[in-house]
mmCIF file with all atom_site columns, C-alpha atoms in Angstrom:
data_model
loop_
_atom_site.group_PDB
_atom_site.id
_atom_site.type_symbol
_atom_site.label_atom_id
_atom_site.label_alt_id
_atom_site.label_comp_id
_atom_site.label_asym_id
_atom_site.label_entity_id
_atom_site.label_seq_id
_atom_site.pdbx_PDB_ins_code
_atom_site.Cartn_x
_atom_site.Cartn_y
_atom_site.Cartn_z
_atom_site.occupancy
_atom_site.B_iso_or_equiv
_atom_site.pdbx_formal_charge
_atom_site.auth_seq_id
_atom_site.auth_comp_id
_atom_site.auth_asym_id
_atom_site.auth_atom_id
_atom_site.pdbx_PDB_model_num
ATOM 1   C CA . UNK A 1 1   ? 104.903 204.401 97.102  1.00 0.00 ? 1   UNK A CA 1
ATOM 2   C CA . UNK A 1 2   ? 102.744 205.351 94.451  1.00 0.00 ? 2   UNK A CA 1
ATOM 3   C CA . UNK A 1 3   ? 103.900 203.359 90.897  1.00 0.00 ? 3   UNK A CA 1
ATOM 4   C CA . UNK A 1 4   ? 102.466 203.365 87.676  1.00 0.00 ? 4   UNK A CA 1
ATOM 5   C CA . UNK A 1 5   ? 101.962 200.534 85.254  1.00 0.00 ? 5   UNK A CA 1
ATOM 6   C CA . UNK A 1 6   ? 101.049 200.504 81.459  1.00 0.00 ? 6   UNK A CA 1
ATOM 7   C CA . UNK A 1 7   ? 99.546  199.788 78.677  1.00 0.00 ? 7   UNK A CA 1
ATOM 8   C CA . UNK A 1 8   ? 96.014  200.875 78.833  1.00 0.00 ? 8   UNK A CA 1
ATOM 9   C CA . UNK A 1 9   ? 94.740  198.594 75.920  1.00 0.00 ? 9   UNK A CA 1
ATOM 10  C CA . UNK A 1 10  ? 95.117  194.997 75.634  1.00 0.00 ? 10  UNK A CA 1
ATOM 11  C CA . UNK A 1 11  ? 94.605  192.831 72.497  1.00 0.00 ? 11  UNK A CA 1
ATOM 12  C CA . UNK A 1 12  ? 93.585  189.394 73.194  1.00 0.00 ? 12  UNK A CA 1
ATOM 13  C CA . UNK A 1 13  ? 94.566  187.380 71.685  1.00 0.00 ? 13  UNK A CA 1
ATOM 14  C CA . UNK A 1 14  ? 98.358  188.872 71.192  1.00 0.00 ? 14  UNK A CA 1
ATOM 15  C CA . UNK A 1 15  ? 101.328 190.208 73.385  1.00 0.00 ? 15  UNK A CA 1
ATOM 16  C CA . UNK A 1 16  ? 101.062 192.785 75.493  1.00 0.00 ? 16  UNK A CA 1
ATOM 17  C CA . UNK A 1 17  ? 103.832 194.907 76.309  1.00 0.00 ? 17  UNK A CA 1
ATOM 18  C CA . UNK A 1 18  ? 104.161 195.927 80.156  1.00 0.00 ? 18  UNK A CA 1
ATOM 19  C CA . UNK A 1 19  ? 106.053 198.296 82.098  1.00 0.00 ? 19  UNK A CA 1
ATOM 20  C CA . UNK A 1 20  ? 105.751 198.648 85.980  1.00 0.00 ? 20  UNK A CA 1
ATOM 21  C CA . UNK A 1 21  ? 107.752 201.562 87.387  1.00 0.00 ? 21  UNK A CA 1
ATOM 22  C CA . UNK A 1 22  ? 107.626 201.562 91.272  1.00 0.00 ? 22  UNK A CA 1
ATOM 23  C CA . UNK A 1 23  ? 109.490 202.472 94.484  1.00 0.00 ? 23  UNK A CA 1
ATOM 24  C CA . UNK A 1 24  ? 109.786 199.330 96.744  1.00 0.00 ? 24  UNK A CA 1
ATOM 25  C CA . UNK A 1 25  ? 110.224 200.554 100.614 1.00 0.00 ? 25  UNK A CA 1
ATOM 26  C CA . UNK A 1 26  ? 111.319 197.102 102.427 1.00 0.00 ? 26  UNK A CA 1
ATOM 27  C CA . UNK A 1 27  ? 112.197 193.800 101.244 1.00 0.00 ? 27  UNK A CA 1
ATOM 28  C CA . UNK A 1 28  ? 108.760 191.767 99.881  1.00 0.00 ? 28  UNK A CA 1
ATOM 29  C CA . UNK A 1 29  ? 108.415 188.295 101.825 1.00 0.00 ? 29  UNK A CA 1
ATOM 30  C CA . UNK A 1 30  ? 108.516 185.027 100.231 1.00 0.00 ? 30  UNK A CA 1
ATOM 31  C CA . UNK A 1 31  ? 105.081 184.173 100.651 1.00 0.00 ? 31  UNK A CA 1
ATOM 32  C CA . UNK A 1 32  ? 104.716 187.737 98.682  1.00 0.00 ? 32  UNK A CA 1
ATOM 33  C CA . UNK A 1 33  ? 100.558 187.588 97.790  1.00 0.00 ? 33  UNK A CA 1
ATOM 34  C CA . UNK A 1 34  ? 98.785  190.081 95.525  1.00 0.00 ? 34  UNK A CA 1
ATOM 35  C CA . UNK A 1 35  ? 94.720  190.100 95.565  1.00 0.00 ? 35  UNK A CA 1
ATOM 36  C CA . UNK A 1 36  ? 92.908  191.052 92.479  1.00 0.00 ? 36  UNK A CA 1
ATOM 37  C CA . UNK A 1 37  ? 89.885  192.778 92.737  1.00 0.00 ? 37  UNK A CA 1
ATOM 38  C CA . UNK A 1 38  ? 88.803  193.206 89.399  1.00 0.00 ? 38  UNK A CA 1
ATOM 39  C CA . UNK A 1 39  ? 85.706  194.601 88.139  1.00 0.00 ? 39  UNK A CA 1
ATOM 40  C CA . UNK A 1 40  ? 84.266  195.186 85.026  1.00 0.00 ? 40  UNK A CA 1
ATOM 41  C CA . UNK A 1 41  ? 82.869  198.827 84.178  1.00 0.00 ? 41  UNK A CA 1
ATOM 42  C CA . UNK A 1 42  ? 80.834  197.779 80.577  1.00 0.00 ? 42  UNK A CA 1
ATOM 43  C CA . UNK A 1 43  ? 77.785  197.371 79.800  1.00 0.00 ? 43  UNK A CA 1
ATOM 44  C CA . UNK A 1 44  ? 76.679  197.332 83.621  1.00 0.00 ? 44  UNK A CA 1
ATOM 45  C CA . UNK A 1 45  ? 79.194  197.266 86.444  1.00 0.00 ? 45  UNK A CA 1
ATOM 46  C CA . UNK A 1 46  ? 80.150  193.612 87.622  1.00 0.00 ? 46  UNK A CA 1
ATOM 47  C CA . UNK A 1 47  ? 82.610  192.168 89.970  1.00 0.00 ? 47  UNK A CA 1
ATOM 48  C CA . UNK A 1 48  ? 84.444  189.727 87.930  1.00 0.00 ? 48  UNK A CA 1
ATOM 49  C CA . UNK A 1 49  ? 84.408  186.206 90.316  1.00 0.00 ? 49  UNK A CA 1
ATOM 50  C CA . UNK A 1 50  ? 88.091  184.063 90.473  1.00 0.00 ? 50  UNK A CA 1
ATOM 51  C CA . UNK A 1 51  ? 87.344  180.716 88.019  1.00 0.00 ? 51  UNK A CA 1
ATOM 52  C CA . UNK A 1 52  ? 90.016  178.508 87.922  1.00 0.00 ? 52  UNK A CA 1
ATOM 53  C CA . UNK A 1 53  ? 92.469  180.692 89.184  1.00 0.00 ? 53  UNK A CA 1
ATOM 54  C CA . UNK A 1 54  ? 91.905  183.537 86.751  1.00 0.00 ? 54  UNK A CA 1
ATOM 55  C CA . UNK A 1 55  ? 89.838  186.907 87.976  1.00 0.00 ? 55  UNK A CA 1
ATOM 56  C CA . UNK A 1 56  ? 89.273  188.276 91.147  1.00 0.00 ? 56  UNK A CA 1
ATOM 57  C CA . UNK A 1 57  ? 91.660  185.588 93.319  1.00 0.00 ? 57  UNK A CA 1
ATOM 58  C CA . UNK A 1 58  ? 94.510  185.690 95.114  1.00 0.00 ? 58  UNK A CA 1
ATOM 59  C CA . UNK A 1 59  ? 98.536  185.000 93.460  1.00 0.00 ? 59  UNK A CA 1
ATOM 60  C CA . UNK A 1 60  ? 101.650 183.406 94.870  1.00 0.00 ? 60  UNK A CA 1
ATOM 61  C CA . UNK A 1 61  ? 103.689 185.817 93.195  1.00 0.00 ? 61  UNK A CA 1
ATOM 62  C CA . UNK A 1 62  ? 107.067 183.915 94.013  1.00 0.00 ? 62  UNK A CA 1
ATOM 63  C CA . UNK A 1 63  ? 105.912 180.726 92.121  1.00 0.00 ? 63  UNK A CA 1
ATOM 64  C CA . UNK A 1 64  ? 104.894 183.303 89.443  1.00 0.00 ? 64  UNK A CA 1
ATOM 65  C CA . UNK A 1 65  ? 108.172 184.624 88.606  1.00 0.00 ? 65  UNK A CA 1
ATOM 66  C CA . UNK A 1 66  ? 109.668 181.661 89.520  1.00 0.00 ? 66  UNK A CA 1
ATOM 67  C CA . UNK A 1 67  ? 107.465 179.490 86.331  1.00 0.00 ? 67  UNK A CA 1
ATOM 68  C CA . UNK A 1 68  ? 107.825 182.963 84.272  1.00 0.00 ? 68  UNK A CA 1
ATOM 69  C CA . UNK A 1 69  ? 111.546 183.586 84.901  1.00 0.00 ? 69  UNK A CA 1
ATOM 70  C CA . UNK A 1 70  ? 112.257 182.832 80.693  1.00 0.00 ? 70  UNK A CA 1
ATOM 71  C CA . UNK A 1 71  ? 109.991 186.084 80.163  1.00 0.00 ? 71  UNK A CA 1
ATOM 72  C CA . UNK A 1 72  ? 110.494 188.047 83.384  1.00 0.00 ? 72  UNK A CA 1
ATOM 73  C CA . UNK A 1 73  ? 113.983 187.712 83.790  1.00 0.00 ? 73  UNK A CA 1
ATOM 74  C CA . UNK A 1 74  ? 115.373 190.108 81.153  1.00 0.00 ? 74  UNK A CA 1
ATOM 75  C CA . UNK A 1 75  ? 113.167 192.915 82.263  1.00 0.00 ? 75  UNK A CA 1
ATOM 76  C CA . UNK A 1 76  ? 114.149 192.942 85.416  1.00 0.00 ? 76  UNK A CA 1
ATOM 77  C CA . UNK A 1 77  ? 116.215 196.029 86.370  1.00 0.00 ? 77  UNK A CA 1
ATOM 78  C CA . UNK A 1 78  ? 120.101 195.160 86.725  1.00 0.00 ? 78  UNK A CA 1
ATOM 79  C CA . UNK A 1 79  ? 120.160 195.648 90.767  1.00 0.00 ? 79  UNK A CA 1
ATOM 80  C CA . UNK A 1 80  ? 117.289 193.520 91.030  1.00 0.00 ? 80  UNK A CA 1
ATOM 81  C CA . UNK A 1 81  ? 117.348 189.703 91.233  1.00 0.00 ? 81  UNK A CA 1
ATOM 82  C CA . UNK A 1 82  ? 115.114 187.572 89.182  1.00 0.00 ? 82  UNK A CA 1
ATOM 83  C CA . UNK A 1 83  ? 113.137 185.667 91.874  1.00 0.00 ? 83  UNK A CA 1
ATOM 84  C CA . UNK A 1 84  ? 112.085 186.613 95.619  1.00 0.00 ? 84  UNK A CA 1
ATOM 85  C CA . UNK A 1 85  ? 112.339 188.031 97.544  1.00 0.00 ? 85  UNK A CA 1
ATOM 86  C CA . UNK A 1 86  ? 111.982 191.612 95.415  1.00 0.00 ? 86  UNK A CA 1
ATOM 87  C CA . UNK A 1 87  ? 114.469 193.623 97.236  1.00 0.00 ? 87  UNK A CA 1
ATOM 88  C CA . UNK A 1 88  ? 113.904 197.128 98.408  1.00 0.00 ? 88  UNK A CA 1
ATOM 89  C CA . UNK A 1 89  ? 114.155 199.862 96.082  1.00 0.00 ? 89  UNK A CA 1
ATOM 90  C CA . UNK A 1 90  ? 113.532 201.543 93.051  1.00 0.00 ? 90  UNK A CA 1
ATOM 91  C CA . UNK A 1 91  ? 111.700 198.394 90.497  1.00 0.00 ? 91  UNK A CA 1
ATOM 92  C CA . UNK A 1 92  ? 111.635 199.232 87.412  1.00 0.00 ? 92  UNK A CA 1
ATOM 93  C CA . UNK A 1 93  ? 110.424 196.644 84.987  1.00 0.00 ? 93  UNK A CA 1
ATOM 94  C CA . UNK A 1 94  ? 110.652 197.270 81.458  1.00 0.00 ? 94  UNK A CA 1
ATOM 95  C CA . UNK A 1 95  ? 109.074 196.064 78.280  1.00 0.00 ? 95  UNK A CA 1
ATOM 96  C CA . UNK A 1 96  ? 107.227 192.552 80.112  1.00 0.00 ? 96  UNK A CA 1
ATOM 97  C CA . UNK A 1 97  ? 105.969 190.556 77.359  1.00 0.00 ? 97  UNK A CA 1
ATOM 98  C CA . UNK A 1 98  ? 102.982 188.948 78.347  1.00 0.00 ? 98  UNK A CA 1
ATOM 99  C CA . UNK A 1 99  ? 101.085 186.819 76.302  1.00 0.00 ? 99  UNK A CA 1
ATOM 100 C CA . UNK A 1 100 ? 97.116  187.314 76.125  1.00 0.00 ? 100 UNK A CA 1
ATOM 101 C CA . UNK A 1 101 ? 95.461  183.791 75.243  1.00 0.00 ? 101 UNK A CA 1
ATOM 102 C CA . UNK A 1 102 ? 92.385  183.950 72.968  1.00 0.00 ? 102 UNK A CA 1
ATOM 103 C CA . UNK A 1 103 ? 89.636  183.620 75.045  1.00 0.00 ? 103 UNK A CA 1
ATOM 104 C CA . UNK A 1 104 ? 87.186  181.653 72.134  1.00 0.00 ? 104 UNK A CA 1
ATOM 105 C CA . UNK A 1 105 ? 83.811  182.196 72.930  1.00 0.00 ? 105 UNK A CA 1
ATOM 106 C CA . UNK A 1 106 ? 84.244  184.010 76.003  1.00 0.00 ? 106 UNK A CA 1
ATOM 107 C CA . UNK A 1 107 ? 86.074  186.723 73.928  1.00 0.00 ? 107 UNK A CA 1
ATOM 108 C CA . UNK A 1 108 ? 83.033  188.645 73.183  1.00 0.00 ? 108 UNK A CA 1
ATOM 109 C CA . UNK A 1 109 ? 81.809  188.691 76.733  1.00 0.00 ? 109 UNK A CA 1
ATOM 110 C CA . UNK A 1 110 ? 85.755  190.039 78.284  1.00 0.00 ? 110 UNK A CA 1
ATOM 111 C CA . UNK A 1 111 ? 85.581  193.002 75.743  1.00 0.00 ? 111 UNK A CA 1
ATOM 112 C CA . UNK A 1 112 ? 85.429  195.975 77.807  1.00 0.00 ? 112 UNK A CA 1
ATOM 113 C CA . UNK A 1 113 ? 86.493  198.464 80.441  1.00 0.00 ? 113 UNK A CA 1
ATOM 114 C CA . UNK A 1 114 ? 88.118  197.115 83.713  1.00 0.00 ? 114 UNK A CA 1
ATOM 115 C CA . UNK A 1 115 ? 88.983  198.830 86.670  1.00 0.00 ? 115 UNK A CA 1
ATOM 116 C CA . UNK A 1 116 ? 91.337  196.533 89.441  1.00 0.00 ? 116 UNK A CA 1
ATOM 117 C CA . UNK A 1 117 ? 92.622  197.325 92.736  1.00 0.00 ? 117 UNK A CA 1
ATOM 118 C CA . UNK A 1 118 ? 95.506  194.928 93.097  1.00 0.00 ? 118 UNK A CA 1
ATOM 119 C CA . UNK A 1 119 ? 96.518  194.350 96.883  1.00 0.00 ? 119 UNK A CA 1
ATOM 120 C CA . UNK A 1 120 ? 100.205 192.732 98.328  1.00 0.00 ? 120 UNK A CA 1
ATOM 121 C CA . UNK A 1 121 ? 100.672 190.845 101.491 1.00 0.00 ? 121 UNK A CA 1
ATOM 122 C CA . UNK A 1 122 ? 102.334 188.068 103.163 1.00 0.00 ? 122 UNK A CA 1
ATOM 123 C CA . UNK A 1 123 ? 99.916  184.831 102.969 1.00 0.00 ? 123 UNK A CA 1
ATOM 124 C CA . UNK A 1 124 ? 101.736 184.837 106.914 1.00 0.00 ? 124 UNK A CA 1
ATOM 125 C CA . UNK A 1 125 ? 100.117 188.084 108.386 1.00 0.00 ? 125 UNK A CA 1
ATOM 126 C CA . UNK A 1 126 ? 97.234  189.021 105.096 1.00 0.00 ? 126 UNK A CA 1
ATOM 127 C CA . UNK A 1 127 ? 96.004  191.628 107.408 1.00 0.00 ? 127 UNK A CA 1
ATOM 128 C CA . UNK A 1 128 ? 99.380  193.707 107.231 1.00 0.00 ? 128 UNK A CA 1
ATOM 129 C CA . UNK A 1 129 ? 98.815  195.511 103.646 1.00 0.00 ? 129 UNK A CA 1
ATOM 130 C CA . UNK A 1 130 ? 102.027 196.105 101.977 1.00 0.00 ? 130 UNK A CA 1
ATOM 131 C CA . UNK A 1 131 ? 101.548 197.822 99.419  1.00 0.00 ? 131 UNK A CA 1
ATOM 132 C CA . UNK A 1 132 ? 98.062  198.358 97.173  1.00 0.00 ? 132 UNK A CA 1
ATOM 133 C CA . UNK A 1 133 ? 97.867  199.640 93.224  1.00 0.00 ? 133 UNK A CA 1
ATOM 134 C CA . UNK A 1 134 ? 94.645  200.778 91.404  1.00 0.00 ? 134 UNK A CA 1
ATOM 135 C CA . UNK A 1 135 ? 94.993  199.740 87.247  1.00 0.00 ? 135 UNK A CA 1
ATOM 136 C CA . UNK A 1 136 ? 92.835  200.709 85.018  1.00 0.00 ? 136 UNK A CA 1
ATOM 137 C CA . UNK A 1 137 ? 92.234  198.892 81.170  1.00 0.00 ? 137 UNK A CA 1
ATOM 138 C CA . UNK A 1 138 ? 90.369  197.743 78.425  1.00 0.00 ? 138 UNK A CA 1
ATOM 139 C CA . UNK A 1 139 ? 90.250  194.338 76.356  1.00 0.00 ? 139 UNK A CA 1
ATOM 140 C CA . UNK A 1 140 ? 89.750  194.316 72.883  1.00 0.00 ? 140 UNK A CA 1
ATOM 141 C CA . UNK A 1 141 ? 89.497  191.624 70.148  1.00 0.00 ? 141 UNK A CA 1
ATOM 142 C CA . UNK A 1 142 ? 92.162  191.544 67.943  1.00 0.00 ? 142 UNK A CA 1
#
């Protein structure tokens, strides 16, 4: 179901306030997997690569709000548990703080326009797409 996720602009380094706002149709597995495909629009169009875990790569997203439950936790709607599996329905996650680290020297080179698709499987059966989101976003020194 279609969702929609903000902000559009993100400081680095900062907090970032996040909201994600979307209709869930089935219970997510355990082995819940989102693929980033992130590219970068400015000053040519480039596919950012995954280094070190960071980019265009693949997330366990159960270990993720699992580590992250201090920050996710109170955002989490009231019907919703804090952990996985995400549980059918309306998810509705308000005001996510999320910390942007400063990126030192590599600062200059992030600033810019992105554009991601960001697609959810099970790491069991990758080839049955559950659910896909395109984001759109810029990074700016602040």
């Amino acid at each position: 179901q279609p969702g929609s996720t903000s902000p559009e602009e993100i400081c680095m380094p900062g907090t970032s306030v996040m909201t994600v706002h979307t209709l869930i149709k089935e219970d997510m597995p355990t082995d819940w997997t989102m693929k980033l495909d992130l590219k970068k629009l400015e000053p040519f169009p480039m596919k950012v690569p995954c280094l070190n875990g960071v980019g265009s790569c693949p997330y366990e997203l159960c270990p993720i709000i699992e580590n992250m439950g201090d920050t996710l936790c109170p955002s989490f709607p009231e019907n919703q548990p804090c952990g996985c599996p995400i549980l059918a329905g309306d998810l509705n996650i308000k005001d996510l703080q999320v910390s942007v680290p400063d990126m030192g020297l590599l600062g200059d080179l992030m600033e810019g326009r992105y554009e991601a698709t960001a697609t959810f499987y099970s790491k069991a059966t990758p080839d049955n797409i559950l659910a896909c989101m395109n984001l759109s976003f810029s990074l700016q020194k602040c």
